[in-house]
Short mmCIF file of C-alpha atoms in Angstrom, two decimals:
data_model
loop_
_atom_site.label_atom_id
_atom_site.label_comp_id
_atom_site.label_asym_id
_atom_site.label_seq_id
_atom_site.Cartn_x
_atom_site.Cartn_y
_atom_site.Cartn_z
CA UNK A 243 -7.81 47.54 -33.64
CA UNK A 244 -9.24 46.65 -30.32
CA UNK A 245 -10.87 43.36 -32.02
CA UNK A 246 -7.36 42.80 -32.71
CA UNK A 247 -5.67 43.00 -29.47
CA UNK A 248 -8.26 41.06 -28.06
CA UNK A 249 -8.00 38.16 -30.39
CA UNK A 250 -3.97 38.71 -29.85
CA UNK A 251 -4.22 38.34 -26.49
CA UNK A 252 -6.56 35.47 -26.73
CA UNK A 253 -3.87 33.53 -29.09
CA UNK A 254 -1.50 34.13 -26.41
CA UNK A 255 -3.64 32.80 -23.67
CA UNK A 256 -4.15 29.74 -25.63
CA UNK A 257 -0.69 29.42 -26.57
CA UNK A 258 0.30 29.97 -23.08
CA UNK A 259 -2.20 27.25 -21.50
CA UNK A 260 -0.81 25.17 -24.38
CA UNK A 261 2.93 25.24 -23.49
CA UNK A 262 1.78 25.20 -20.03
CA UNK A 263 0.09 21.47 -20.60
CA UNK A 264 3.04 20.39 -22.58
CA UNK A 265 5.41 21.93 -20.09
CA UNK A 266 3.46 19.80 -17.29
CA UNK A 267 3.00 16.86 -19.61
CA UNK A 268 6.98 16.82 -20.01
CA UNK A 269 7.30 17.04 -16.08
CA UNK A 270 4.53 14.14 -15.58
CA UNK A 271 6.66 11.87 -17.82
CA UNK A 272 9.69 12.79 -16.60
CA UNK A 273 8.35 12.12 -13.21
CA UNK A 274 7.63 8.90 -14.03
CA UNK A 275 10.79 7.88 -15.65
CA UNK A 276 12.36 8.69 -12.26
CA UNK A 277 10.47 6.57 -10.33
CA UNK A 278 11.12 3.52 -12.71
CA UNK A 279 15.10 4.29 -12.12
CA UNK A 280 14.14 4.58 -8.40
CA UNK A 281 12.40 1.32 -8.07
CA UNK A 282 14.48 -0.63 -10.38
CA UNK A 283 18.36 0.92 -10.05
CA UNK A 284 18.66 3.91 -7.75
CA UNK A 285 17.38 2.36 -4.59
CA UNK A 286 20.37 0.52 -3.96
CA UNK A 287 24.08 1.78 -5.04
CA UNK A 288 26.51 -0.22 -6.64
CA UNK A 289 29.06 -1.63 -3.99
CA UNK A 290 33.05 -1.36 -4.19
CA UNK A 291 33.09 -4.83 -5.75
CA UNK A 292 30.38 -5.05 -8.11
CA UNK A 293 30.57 -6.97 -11.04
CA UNK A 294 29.66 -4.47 -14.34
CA UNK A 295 28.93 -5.94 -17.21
CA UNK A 296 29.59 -4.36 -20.51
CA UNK A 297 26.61 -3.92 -23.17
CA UNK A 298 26.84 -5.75 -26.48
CA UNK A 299 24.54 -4.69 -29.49
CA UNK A 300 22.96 -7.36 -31.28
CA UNK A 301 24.81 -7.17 -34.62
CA UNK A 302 22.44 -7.71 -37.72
CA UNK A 303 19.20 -7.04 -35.69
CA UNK A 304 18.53 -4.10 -37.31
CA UNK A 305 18.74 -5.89 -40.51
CA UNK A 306 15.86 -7.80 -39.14
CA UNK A 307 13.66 -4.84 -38.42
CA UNK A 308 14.73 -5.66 -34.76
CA UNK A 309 15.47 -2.14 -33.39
CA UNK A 310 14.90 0.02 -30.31
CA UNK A 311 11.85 2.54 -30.84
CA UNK A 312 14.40 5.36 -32.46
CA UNK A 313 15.42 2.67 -34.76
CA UNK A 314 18.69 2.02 -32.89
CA UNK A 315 19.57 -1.66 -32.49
CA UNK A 316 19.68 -3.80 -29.40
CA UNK A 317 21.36 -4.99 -26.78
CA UNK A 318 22.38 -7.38 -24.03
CA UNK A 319 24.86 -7.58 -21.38
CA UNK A 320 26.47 -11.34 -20.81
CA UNK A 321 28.51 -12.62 -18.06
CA UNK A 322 29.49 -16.29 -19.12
CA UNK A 323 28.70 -19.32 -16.80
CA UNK A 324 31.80 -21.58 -15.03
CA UNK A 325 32.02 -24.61 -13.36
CA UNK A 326 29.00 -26.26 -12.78
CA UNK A 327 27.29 -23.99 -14.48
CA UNK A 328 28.58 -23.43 -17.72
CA UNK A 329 25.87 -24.85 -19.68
CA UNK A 330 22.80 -23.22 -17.43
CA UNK A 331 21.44 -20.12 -18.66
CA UNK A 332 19.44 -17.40 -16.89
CA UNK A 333 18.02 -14.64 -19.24
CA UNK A 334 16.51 -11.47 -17.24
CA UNK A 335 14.16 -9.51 -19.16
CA UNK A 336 14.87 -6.03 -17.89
CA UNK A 337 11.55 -3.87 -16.96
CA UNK A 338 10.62 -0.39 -17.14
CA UNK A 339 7.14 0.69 -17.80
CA UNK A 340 5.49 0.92 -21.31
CA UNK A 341 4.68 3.87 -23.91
CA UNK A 342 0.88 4.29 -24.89
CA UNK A 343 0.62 6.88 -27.26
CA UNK A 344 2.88 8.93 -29.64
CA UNK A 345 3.95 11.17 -27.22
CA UNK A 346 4.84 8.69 -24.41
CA UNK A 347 6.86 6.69 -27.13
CA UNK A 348 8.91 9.98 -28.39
CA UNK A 349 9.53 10.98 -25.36
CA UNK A 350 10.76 6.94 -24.71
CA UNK A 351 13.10 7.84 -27.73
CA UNK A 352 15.33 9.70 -25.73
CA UNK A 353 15.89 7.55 -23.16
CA UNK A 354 17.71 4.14 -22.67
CA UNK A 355 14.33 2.96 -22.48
CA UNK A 356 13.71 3.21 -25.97
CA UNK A 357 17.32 3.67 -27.36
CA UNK A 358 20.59 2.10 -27.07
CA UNK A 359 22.30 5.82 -28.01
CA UNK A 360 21.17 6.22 -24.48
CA UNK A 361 22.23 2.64 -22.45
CA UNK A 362 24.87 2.71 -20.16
CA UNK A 363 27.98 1.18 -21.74
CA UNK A 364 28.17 -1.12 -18.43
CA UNK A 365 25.72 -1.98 -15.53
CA UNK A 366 25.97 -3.59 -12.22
CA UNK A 367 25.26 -7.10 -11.89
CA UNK A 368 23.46 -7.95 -8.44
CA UNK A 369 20.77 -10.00 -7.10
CA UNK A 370 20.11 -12.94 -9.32
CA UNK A 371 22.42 -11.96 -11.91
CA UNK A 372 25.66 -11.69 -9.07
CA UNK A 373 28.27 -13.87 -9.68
CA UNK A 374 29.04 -14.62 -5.95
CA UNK A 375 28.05 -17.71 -4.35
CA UNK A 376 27.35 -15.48 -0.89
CA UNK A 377 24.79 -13.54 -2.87
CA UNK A 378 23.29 -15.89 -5.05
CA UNK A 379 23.79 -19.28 -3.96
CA UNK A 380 22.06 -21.33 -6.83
CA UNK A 381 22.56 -19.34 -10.02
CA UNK A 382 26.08 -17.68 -9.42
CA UNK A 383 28.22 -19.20 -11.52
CA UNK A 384 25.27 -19.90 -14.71
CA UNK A 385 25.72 -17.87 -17.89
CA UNK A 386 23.84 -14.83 -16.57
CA UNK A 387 21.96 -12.09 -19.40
CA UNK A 388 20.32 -9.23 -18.98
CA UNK A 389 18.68 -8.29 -22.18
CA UNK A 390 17.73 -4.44 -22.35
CA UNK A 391 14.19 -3.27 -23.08
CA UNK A 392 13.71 -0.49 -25.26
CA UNK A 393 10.58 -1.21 -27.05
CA UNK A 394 7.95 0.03 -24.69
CA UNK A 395 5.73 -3.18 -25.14
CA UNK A 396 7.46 -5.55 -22.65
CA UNK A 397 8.93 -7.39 -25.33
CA UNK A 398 5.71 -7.97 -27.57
CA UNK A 399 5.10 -5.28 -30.36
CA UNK A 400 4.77 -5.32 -34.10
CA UNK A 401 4.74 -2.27 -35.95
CA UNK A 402 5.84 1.35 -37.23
CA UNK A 403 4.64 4.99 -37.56
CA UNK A 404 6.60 6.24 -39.88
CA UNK A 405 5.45 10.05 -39.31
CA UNK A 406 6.92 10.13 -36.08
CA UNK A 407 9.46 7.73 -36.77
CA UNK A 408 8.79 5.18 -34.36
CA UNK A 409 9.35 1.34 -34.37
CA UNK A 410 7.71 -1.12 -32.40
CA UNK A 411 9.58 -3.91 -32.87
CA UNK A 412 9.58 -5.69 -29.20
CA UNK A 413 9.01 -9.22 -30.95
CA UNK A 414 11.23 -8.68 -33.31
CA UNK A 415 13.50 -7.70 -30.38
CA UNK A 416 12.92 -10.71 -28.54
CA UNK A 417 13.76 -12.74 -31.27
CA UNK A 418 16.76 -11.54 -32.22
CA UNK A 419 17.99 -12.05 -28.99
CA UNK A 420 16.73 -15.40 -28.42
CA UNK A 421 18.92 -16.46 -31.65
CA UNK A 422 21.83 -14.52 -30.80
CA UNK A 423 22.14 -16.18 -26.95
CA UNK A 424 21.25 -19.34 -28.22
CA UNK A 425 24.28 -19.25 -30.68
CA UNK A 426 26.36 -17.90 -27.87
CA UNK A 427 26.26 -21.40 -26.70
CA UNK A 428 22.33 -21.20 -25.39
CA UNK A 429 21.35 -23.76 -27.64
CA UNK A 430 23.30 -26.76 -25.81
CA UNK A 431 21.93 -25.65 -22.03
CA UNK A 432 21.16 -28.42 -19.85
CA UNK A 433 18.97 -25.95 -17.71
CA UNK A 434 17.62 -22.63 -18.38
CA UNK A 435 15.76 -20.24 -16.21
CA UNK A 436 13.41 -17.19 -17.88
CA UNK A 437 13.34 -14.17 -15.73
CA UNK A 438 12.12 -10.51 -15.79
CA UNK A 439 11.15 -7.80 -13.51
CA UNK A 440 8.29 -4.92 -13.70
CA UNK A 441 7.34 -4.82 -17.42
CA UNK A 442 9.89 -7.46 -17.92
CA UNK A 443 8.29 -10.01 -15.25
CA UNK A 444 4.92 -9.33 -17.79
CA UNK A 445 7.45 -10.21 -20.64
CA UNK A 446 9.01 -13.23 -19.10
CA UNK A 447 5.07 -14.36 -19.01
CA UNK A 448 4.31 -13.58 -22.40
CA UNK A 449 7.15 -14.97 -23.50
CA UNK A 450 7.79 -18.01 -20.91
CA UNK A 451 6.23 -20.78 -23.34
CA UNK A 452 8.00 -19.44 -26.50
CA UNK A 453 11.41 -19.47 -24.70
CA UNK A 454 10.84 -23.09 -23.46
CA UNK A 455 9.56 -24.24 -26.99
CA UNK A 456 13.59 -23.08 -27.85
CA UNK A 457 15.09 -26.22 -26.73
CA UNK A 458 14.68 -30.06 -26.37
CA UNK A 459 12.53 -31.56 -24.28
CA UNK A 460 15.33 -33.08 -22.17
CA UNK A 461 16.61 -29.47 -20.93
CA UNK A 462 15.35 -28.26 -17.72
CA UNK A 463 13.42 -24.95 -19.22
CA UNK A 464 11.26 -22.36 -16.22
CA UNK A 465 9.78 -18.85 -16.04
CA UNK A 466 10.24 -16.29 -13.26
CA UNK A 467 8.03 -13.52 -13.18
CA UNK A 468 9.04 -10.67 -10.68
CA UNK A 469 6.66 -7.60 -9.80
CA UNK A 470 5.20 -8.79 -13.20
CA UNK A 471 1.17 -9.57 -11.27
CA UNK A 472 -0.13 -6.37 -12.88
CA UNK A 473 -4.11 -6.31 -11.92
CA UNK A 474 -7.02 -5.04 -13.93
CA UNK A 475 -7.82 -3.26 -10.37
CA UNK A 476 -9.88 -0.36 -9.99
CA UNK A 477 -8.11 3.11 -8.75
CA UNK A 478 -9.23 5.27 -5.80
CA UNK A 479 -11.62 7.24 -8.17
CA UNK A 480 -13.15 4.32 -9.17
CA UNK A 481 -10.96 4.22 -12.71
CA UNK A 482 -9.36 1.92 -14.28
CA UNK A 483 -5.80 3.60 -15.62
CA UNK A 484 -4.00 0.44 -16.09
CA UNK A 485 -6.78 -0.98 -18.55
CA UNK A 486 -6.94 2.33 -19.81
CA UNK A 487 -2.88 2.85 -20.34
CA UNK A 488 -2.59 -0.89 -21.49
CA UNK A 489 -5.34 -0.50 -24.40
CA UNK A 490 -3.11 2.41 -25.44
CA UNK A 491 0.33 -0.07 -25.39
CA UNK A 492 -1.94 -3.12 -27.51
CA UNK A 493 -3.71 -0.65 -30.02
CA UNK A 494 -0.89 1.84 -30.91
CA UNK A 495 2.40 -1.23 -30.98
CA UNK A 496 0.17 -3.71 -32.89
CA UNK A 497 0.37 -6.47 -29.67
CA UNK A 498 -2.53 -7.99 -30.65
CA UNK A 499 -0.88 -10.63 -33.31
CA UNK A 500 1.54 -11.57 -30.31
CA UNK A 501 -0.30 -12.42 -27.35
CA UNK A 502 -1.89 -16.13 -27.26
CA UNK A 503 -4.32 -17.23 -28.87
CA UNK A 504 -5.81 -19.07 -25.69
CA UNK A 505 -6.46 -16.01 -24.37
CA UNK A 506 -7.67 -13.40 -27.33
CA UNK A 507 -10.03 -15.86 -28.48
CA UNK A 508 -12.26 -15.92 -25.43
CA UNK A 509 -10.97 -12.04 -24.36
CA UNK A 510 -10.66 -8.55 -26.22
CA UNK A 511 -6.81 -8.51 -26.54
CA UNK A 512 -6.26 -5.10 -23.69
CA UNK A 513 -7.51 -7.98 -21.21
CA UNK A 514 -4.92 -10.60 -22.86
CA UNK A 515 -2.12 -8.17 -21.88
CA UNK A 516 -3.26 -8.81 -18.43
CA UNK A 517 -1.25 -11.56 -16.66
CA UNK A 518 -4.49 -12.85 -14.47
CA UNK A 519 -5.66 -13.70 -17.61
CA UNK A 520 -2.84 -15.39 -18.92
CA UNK A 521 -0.53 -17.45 -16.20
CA UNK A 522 -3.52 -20.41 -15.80
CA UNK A 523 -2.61 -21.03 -19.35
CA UNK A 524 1.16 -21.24 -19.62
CA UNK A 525 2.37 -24.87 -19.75
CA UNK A 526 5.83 -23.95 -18.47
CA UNK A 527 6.96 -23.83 -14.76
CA UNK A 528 6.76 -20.63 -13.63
CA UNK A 529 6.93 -18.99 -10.43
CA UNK A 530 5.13 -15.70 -9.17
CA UNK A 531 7.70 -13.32 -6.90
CA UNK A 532 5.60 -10.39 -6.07
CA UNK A 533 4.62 -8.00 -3.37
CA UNK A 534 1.01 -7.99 -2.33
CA UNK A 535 1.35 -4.18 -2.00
CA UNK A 536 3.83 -3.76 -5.32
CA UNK A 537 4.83 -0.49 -4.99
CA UNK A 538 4.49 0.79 -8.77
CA UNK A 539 1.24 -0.02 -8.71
CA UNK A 540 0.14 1.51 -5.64
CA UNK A 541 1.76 4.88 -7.40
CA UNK A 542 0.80 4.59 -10.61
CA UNK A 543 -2.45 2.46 -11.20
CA UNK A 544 -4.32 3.05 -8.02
CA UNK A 545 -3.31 6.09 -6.71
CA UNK A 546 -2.24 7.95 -10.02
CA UNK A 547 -2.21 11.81 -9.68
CA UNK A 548 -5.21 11.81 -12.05
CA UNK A 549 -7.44 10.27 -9.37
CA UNK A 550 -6.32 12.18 -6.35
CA UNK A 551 -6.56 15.88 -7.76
CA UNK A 552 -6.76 17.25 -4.25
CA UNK A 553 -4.33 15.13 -3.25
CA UNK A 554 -5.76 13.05 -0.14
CA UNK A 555 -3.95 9.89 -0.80
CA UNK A 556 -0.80 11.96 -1.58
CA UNK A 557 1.04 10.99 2.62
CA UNK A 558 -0.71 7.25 2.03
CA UNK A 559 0.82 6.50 -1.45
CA UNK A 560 4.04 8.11 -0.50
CA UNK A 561 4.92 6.06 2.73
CA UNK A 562 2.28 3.41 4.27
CA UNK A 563 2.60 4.18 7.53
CA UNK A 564 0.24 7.22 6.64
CA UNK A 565 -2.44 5.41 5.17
CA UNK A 566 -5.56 5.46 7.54
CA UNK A 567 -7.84 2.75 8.64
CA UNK A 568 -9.90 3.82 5.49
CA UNK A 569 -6.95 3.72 2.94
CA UNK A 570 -5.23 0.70 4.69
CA UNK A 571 -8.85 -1.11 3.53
CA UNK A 572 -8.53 -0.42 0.02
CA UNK A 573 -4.72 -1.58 -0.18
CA UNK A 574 -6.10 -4.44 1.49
CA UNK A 575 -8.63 -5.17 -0.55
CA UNK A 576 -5.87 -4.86 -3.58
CA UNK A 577 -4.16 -7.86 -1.79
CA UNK A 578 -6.93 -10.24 -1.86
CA UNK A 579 -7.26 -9.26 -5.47
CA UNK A 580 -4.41 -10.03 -6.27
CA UNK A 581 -4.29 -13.51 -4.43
CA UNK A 582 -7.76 -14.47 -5.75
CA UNK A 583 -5.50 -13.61 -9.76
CA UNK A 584 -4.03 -16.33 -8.87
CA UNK A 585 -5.93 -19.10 -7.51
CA UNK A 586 -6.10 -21.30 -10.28
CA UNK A 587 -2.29 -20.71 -11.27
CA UNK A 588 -1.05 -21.76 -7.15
CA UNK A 589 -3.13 -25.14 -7.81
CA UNK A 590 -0.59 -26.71 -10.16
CA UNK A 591 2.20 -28.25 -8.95
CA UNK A 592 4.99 -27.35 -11.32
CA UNK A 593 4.32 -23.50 -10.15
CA UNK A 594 5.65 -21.93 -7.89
CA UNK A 595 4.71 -18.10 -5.40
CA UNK A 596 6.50 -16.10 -3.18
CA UNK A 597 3.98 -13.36 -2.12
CA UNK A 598 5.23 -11.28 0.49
CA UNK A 599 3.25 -8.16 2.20
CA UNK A 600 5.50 -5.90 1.43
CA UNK A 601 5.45 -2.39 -0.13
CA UNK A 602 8.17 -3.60 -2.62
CA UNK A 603 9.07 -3.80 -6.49
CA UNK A 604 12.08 -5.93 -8.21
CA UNK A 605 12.74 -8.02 -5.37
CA UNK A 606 15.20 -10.28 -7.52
CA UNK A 607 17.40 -7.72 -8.98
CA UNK A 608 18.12 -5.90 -5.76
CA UNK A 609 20.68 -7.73 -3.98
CA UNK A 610 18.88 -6.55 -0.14
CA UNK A 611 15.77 -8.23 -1.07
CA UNK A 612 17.41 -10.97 -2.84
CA UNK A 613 19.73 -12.89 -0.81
CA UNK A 614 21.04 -11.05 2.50
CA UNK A 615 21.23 -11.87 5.98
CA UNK A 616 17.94 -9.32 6.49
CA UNK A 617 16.77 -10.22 3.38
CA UNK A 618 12.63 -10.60 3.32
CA UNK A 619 11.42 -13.90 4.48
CA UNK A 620 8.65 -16.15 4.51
CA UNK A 621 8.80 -19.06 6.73
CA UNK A 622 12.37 -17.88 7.39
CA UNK A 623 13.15 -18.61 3.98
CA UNK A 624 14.81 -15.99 1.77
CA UNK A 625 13.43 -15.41 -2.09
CA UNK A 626 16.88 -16.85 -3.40
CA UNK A 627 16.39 -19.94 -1.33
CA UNK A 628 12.51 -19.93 -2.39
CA UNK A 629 13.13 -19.98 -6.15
CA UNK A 630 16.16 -21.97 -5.51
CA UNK A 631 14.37 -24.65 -4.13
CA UNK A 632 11.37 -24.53 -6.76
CA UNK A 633 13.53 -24.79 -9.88
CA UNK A 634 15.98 -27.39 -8.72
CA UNK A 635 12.29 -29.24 -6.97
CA UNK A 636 14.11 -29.72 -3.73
CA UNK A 637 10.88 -28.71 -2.30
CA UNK A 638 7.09 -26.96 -3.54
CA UNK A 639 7.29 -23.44 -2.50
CA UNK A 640 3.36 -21.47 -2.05
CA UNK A 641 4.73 -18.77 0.35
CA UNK A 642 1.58 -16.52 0.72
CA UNK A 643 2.61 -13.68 3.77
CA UNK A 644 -0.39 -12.55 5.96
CA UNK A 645 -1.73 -9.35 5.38
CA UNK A 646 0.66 -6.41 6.55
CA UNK A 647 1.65 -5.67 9.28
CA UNK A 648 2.62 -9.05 10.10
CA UNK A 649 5.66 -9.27 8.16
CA UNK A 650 8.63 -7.15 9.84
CA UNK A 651 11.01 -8.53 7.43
CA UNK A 652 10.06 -6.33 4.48
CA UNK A 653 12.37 -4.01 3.26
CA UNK A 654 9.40 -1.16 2.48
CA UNK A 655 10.04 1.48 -0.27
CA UNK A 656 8.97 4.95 0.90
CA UNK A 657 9.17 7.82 -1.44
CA UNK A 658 9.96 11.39 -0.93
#
């Protein structure tokens, strides 16, 4: 009997350190997805006269196999092009993070990252995608689209686990949207512009050559890749968690067949998901908007909570005025990473940077960091007016900031 209460209360211990973990793991991911709707919505509120744009599901995409990760299928939201720009088209690939294992990707399932069930019927167009001339003085009145990501693989998986009832159909996705837009009227575009923040700025560089290959050669076709420059950099322990998390995304949503072959055959294909490793490659124009201190990676790949247990780079992480001279160093040393990624790329002419030292993320979506009269500058040129003047090659635009602090126009996320 006492054998028996023993081993009792041992199944209860493990049981309890079991929900415990999963209770914690639910938090963690939770967590997460909160920061993504901080960094890429919630910072900035819709204003009294914001232009929402309702969603519109891609009909016969799920005929295609081309559905959300529950199976759902999906979507876009369109705002058609006027004037002088009713035949230019600018496609934003929306971003938010990726899904690595099974139970990263259910939990996805229940979110508008990996379902339409779960999109908001309408969202707010700002930034890049505004429709006002005052807030987005070259692209205003193009046909403007955001399509919605809810694959988990920025656009680029191929698969299905049919236990856990899971698709990973981001290709498929992509593809089916591609066809739909350019039947929308895409297909006669005298210009078109590929964009895409966070996972999406990754996408619009996997994709970028793909979407140019779409039309003639006499259309005016470029890639813009915002808060996309994710770095195979090492983490305060020493780690890598972004190699590690990305060779969970490739392995588990069957990337592999999608990413180029210039790449996977000289690299193992977690390294070809990578965009240091990819944007010397791409023949289209494309131009790099990125913070040197992006602040999703600062969070999540080099100060993750798994490599600061104790917590010592908790202040730092959260709010950069903390850091000390020690942990200022290693963000700096991120920085010259990140410039040295893309050394090669900044040599051609038809591309195109706007690195600013900023603690930022999503600098073209948010209408304060895209076009304001304190909007972030370099050279006292605005990122609207930078990739403004790079598509429409008014002028080259390299804008590389010095290394903080010398920038006081930043508009510097700090978390609570």
């Amino acid at each position: 009997m006492k054998r028996l209460l023993i081993w009792v209360f041992s199944l209860f211990c493990v049981l309890g350190i079991g929900l415990s973990r999963s209770e914690n793991g639910l938090e963690d991911l939770k967590a997460k997805e909160s920061l993504l709707s901080y960094l890429e919505k919630d910072a900035v509120s819709p204003g009294p006269n914001s232009l929402m744009v309702p969603l519109t599901l891609i009909q016969g995409a799920a005929a295609k196999g081309a559905v959300c990760l529950d199976g759902t299928p999906p979507g876009y939201h369109l705002d058609p092009g006027f004037g002088s720009g009713a035949n230019s088209w600018l496609i934003q690939l929306e971003g938010g993070g990726w899904c690595n294992n099974i139970r990263t990707c259910v939990f996805r399932k229940t979110t508008r990252r990996g379902s339409s069930k779960f999109m908001e019927k309408k969202i707010n167009f700002t930034g890049i995608l505004s429709n006002k001339p005052e807030e987005n003085p070259d692209f205003y009145n193009w046909n403007r689209v955001k399509l919605r990501y809810c694959d988990g693989a920025s656009f680029a998986g191929e698969g299905h686990d049919e236990v856990n009832k899971l698709y990973f159909r981001g290709q498929r996705i992509w593809s089916a949207g591609m066809e739909e837009l350019m039947a929308k009227g895409m297909q006669n575009a005298n210009q078109a512009l590929l964009s895409g923040c966070s996972a999406g700025g990754l996408a619009s560089i996997l994709h970028c050559d793909e979407f140019k290959d779409l039309f003639p050669p006499s259309t005016k076709v470029k890639c813009l890749s915002d808060a996309g420059l994710f770095l195979d950099a090492a983490n305060v322990a020493g780690s890598h968690t972004l190699r590690d998390m990305y060779g969970g995304v490739v392995t588990l949503q069957g990337v592999q067949k999608n990413l180029p072959s210039t790449c996977t055959g000289l690299m193992d294909p977690t390294s070809c998901f990578f965009p240091q490793n990819l944007i010397a490659n791409i023949r289209t124009p494309m131009f790099l908007l990125n913070a040197a201190y992006d602040a999703w990676q600062v969070q999540e790949s080099l100060i993750p909570k798994s490599a600061d247990p104790h917590g010592e780079w908790r202040d730092c992480k959260m709010d950069h005025s903390h850091c000390n001279a020690t942990q200022m160093k290693f963000l700096q040393d991120f920085r010259i990473q990140m410039l040295d990624a893309i050394d090669v790329f900044s040599k051609s002419n038809q591309n195109g940077l706007f690195i600013n030292s900023c603690f930022a993320h999503c600098q073209s979506e948010r209408q304060d960091t895209w076009y304001q009269s304190d909007s972030p500058r370099i050279g006292n040129k605005a990122v609207a007016v930078s990739v403004g003047d790079w598509f429409f090659d008014r002028t080259a635009v390299k804008a590389i900031d010095c290394a903080y602090p010398c920038d006081s126009t930043c508009h510097n996320l700090i978390f609570k």
